[in-house]
Coordinates of C-alpha atoms in Angstrom, one line a residue:
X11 CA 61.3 -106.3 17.6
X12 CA 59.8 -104.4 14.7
X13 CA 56.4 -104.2 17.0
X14 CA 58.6 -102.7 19.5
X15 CA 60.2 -100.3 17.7
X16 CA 56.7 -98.5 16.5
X17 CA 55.8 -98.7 20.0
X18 CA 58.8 -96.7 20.5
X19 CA 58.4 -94.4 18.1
X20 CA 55.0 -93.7 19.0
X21 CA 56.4 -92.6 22.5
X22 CA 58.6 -90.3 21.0
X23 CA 56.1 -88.7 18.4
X24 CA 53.4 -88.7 21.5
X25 CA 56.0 -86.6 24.1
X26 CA 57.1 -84.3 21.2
X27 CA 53.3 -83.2 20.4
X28 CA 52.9 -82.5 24.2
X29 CA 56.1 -80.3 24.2
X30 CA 54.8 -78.8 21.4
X31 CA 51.4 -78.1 22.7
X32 CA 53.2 -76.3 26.1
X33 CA 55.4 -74.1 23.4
X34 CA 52.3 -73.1 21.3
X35 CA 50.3 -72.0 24.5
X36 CA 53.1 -70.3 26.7
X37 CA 54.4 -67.8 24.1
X38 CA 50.8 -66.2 23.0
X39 CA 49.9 -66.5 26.6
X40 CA 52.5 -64.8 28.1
X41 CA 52.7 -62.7 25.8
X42 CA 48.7 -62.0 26.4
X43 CA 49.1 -61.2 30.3
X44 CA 51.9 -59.4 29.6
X45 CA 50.1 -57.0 26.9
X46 CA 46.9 -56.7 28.9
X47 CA 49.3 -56.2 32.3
X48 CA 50.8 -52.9 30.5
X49 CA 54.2 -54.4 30.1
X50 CA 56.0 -53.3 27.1
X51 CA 56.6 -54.6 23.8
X52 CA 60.5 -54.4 23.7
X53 CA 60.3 -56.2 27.3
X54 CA 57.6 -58.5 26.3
X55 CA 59.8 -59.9 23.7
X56 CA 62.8 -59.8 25.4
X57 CA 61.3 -61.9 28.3
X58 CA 60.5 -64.7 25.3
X59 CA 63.8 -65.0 25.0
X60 CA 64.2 -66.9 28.3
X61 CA 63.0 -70.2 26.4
X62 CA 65.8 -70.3 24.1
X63 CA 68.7 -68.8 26.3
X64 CA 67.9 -72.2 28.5
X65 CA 68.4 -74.0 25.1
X66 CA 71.6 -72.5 24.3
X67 CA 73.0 -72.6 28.2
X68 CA 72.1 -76.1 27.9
X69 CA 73.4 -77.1 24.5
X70 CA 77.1 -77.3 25.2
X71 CA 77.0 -80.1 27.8
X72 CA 74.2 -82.2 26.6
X73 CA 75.7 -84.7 24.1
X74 CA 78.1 -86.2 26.1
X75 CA 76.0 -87.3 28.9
X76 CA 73.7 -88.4 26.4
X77 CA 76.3 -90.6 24.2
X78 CA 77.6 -92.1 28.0
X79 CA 74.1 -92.4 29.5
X80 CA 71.8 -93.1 26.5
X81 CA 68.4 -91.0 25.1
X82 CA 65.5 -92.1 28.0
X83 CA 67.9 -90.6 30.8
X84 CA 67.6 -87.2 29.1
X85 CA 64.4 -87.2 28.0
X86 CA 62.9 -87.7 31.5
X87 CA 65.4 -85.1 33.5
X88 CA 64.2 -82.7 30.0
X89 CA 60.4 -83.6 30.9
X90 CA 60.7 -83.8 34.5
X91 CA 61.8 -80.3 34.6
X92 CA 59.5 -78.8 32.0
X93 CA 57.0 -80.4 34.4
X94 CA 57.8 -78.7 37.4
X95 CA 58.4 -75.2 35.7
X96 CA 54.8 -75.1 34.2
X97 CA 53.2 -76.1 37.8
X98 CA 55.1 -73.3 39.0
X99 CA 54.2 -70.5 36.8
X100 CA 50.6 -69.3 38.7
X101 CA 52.7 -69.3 42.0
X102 CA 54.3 -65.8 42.0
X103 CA 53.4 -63.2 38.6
X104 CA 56.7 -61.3 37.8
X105 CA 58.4 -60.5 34.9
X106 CA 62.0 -61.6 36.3
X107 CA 60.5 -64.6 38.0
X108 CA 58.7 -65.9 34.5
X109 CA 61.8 -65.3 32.5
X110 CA 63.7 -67.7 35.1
X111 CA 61.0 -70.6 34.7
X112 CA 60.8 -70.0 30.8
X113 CA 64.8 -70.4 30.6
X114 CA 64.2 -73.7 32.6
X115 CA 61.6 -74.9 30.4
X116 CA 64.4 -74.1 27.6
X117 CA 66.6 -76.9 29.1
X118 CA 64.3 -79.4 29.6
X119 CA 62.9 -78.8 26.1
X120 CA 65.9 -78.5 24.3
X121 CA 67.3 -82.0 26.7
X122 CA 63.6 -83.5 25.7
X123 CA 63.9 -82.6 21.5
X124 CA 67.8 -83.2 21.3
X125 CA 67.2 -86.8 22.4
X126 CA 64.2 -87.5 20.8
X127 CA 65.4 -86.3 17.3
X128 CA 69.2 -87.9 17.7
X129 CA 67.3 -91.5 18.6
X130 CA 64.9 -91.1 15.8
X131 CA 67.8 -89.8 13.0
X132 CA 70.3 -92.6 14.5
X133 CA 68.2 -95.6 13.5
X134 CA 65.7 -95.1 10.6
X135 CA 66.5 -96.0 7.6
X136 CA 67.9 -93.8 5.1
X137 CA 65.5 -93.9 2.3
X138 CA 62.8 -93.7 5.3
X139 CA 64.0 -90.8 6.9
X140 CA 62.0 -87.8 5.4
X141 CA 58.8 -90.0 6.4
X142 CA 60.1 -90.8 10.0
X143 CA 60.9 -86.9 10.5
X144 CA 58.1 -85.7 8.3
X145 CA 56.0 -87.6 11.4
X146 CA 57.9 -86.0 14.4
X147 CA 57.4 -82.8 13.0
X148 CA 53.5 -83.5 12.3
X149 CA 53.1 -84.4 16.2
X150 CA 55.2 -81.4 17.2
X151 CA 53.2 -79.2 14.6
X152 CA 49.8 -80.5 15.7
X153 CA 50.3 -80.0 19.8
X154 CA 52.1 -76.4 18.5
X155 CA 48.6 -75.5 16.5
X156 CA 46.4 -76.7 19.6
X157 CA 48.2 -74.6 22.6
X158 CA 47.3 -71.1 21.2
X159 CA 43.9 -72.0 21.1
X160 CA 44.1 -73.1 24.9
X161 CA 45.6 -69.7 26.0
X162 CA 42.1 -68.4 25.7
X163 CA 41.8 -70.0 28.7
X164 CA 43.1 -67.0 30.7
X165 CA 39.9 -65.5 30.2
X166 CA 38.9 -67.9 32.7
X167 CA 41.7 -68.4 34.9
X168 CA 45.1 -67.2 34.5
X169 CA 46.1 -69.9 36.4
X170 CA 44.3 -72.6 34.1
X171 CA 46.3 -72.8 31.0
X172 CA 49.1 -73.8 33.2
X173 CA 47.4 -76.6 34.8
X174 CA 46.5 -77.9 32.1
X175 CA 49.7 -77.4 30.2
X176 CA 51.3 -79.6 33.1
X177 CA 48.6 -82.2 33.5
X178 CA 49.2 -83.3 29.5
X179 CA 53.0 -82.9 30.2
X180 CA 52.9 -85.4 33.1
X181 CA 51.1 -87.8 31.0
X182 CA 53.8 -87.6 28.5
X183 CA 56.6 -87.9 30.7
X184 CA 55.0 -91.7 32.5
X185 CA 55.2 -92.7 29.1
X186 CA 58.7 -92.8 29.0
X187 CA 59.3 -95.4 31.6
X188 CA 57.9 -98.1 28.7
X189 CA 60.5 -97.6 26.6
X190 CA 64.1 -99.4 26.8
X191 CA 67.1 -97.2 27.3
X192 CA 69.3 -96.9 24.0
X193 CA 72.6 -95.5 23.0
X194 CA 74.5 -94.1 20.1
X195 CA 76.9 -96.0 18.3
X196 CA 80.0 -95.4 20.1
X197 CA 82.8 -94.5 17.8
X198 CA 86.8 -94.2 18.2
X199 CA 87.7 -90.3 18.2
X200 CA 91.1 -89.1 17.2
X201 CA 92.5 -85.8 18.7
X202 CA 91.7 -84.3 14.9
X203 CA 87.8 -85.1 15.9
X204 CA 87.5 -84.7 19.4
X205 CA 86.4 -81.5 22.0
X206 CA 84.9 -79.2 19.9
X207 CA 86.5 -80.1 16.8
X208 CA 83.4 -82.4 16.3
X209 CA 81.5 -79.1 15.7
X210 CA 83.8 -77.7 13.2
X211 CA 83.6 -80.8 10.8
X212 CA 79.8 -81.3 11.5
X213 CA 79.4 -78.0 10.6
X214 CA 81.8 -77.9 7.4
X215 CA 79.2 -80.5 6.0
X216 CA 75.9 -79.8 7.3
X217 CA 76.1 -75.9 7.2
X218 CA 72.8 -75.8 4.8
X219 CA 70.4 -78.1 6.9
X220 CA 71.4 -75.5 9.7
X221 CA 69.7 -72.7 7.8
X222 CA 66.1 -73.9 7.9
X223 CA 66.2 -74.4 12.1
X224 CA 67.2 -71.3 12.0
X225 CA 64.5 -69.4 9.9
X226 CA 61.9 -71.8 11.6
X227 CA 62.8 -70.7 14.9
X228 CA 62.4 -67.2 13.9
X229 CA 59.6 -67.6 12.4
X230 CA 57.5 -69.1 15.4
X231 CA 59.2 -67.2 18.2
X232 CA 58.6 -63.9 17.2
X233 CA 55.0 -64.9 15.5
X234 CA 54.0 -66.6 18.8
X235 CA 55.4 -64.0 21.2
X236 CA 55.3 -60.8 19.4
X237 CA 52.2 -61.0 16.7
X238 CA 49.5 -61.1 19.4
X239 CA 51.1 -57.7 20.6
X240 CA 50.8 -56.0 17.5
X241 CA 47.5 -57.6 16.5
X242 CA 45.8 -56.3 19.5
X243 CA 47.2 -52.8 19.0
X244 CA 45.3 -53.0 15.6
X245 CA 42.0 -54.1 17.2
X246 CA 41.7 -58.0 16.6
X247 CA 40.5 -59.7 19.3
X248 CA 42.1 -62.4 20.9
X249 CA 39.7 -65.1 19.9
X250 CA 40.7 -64.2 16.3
X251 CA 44.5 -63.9 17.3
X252 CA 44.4 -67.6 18.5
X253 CA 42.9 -69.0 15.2
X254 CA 45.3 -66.8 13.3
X255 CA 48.2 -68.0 15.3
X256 CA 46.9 -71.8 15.1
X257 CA 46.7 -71.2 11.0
X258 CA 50.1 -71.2 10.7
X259 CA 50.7 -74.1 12.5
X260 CA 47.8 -76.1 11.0
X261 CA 49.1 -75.2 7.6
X262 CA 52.4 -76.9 8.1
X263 CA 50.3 -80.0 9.9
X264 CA 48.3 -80.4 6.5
X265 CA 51.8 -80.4 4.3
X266 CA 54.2 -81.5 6.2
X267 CA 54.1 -85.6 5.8
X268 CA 53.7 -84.8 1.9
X269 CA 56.7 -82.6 2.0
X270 CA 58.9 -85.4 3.6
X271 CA 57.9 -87.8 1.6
X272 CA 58.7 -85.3 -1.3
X273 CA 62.0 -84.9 -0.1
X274 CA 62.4 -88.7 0.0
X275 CA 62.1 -88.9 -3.5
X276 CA 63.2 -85.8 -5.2
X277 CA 66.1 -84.5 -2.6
X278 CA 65.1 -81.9 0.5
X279 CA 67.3 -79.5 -1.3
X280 CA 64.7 -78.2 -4.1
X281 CA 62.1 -78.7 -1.1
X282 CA 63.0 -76.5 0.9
X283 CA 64.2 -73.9 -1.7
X284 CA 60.4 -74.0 -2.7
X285 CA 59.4 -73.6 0.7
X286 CA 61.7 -70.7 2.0
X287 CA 60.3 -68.7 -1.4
X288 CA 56.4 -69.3 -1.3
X289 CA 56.8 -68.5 2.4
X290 CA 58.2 -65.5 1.8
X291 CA 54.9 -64.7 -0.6
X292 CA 52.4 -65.5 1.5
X293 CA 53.7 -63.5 4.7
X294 CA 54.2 -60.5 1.9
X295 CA 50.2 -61.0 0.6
X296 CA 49.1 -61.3 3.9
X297 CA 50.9 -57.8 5.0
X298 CA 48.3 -56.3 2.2
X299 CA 44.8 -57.6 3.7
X300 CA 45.3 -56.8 7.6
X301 CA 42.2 -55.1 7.9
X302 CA 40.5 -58.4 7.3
X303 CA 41.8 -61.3 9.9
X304 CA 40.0 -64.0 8.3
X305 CA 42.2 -63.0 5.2
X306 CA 45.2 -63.0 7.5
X307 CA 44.2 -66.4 8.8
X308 CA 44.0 -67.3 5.2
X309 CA 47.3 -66.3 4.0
X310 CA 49.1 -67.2 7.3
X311 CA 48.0 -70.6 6.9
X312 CA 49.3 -70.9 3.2
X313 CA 52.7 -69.6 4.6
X314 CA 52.5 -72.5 7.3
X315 CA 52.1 -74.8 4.8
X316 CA 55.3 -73.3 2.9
X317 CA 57.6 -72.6 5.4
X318 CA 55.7 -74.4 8.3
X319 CA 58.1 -78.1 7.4
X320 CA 61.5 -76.1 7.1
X321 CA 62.7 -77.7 11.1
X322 CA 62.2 -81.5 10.5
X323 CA 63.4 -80.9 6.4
X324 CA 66.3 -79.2 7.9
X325 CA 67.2 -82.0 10.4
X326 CA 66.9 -84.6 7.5
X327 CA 68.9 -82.7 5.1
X328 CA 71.6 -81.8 7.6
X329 CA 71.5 -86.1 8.0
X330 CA 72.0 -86.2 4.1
X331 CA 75.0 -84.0 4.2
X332 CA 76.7 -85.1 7.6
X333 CA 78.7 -88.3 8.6
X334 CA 76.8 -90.8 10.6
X335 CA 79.4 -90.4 13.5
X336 CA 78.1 -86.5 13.5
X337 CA 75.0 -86.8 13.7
X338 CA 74.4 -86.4 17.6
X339 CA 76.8 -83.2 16.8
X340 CA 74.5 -82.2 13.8
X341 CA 71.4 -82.5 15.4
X342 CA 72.6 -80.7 18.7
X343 CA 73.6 -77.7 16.2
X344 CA 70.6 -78.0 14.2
X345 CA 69.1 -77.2 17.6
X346 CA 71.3 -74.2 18.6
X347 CA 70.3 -72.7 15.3
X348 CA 66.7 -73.2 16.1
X349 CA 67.5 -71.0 19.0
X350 CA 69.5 -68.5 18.0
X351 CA 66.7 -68.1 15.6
X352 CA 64.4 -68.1 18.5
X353 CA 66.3 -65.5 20.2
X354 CA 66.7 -63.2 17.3
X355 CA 62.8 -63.4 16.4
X356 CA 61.5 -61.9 19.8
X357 CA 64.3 -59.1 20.0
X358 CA 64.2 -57.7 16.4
X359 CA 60.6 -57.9 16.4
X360 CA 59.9 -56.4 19.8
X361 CA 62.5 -53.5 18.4
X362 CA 60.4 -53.5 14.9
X363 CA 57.6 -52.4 16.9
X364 CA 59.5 -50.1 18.7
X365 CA 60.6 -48.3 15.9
X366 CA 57.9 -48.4 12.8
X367 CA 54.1 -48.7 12.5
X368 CA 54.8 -51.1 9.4
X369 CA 53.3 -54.3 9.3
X370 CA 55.1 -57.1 11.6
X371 CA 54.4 -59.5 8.4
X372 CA 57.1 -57.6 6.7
X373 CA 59.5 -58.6 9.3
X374 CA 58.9 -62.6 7.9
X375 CA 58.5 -62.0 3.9
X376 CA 62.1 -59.9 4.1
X377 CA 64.2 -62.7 6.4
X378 CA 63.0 -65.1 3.9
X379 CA 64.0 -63.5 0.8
X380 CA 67.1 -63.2 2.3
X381 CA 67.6 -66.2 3.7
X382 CA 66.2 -68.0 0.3
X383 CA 68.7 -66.0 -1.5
X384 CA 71.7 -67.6 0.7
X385 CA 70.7 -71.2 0.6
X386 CA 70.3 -70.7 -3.3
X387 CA 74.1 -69.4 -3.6
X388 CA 75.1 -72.5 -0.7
X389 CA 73.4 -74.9 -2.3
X390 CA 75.1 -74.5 -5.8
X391 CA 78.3 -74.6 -4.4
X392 CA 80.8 -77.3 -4.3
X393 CA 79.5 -79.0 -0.7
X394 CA 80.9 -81.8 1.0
X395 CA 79.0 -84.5 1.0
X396 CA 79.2 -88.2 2.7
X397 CA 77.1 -90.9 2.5
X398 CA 78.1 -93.9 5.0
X399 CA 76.2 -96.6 6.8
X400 CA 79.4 -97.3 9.4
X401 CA 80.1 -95.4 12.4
X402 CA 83.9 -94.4 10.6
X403 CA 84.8 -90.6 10.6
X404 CA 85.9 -89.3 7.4
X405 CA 89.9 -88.6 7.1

């Protein structure tokens, strides 16, 4: 059993780097053929948005079919249509057509992470959680650090990236056929707990893990989607764009299974506090050196390794604060507030560089501070908090 359950986990962790590695390529490379196409920033941003309007559509109707038909049903309609929507990227270049497939890829993502993180939080242990998480979020980090670097591929084939993209995708998604279908513990609702009322109460206690989803979510979006833009307007090349967009992502790699492990043993709470702040300093130094990229790279990479952990430490410190019972609900927000985040990084930045010639690593360091300074005030507030092994909703 125990053999089976690594095997199992190694699945998930294996089709979570491969979604992560088709997120890391499609933003910079859209965002590329867009630039180099003349399309504009405000636009160019906006049409990033697609990915994460598909996760919102979707997020509303997910966890029900997932608590009545179980986690592998989901996870291969998310893949299958990931799939499909990369193969059919290099048949038909248009802004309107792009935005359509990106919103696609939204849903399946969102369907694909949703069940994957709900299994995983649903049945490791407790004191094993930051680890288990701290793992997932090392795969998703590593395939999110390797797909800029493939987007140079365009220089060869605009057409390529894509294939490729799909090829690794498809590999992923056979892979969930050797895994047994599971569900989540069922649970008695009341009319106080059911509809949407389960969102209410999984949001009265798990408000604060929502925060770092969110921040995360801005963070990438608008550094994937937006940065290149701006960096080539500045005269870095795209070579140097890809490592510099690949820094951040290998600087959360290197930190994050220490930081979960941290967070097992000295609470997620001071952890991520620490990791929203330095964050903030390294986007603010790296503002000061753009007209050395290696510097950037530099500094970019230190914020990674900061801020770079705050998605998986937000998931296990929204499982800290929430009810067992909620935590399909919680995790289903946690990903709502990744997009929403998502959505918000692309259209502020895109109007940022619409409106100022400042540097776009201003835009990070400030909604840092800011939201550092919130979680601070949350966090020494009087928070529910509930700590259950049974499937019971509090009274």
């Amino acid at each position: 059993m125990q053999n089976y359950e690594q095997r199992r986990f190694l699945i998930l962790v294996i089709i979570v780097s491969i979604s992560g590695f088709s997120q890391g390529m499609l933003l910079p490379l859209i965002a590329i053929i867009f630039e180099q196409d003349g399309v504009s920033s405000t636009l160019n941003g906006l049409n990033a948005t697609g990915l994460y309007i598909g996760t919102l559509l979707i997020s509303p109707f997910i966890e029900q079919p997932l608590r009545k038909y179980g986690y592998k049903p989901i996870i291969i309609i998310g893949g299958l249509l990931v799939l499909v929507s990369l193969l059919l990227f290099p048949l038909w270049k248009s802004v309107t057509f792009w935005f359509v497939l990106r919103m696609l890829i939204g849903i399946g993502d969102h369907a694909l992470h949703f069940a994957t993180q709900t299994w995983i939080t649903s049945t490791s242990a407790p004191n094993k959680l930051g680890k288990s998480m701290a793992i997932y979020g090392m795969s998703f980090g590593a395939g999110f650090a390797i797909g800029p670097l493939f987007a140079g591929l365009v220089e060869i084939s605009e057409s390529l990236p894509f294939i490729v993209s799909s090829a690794l995708c498809g590999v992923a998604w056979l892979l969930v056929f050797f895994v047994k279908n599971e569900r989540p513990e069922p649970f008695q609702v009341s009319e106080k707990h059911a509809g949407f009322a389960r969102y209410k109460w999984a949001f009265k206690y798990g408000w604060l893990g929502f925060l770092p989803p969110f921040v995360y979510g801005f963070l990438e979006s608008s550094l994937n989607a937006l940065f290149p833009v701006y960096a080539l307007r500045n005269g870095i090349e795209v070579g140097m764009v890809t490592v510099i967009l690949s820094a951040f992502a290998v600087g959360a790699l290197v930190t994050q299974f220490p930081l979960g492990l941290l967070g097992d043993r000295i609470g997620r709470r001071a952890v991520i506090r620490g990791g929203i702040l330095g964050g903030a300093l390294f986007f603010l130094l790296a503002s000061f050196v753009e007209a050395n990229p290696v510097l950037i790279a530099v500094f970019v990479a230190c914020a990674g390794m900061c801020a770079g952990s705050l998605f998986s430490l937000g998931i296990t410190y929204m499982a800290d604060l929430t009810p067992k019972a909620y935590l399909p609900t919680g995790n289903l927000i946690c990903g709502m507030a990744f997009s929403i985040g998502s959505l918000t990084g692309p259209f502020l930045g895109g109007a940022y560089l619409g409106v100022t010639s400042a540097s776009f690593l201003y835009l990070f360091a400030g909604l840092l501070f800011i939201i550092f300074i919130i979680f601070y005030i949350g966090s020494r507030l009087k928070t529910p908090y509930y700590e259950e092994a049974s499937t019971e909703l509090p009274k």
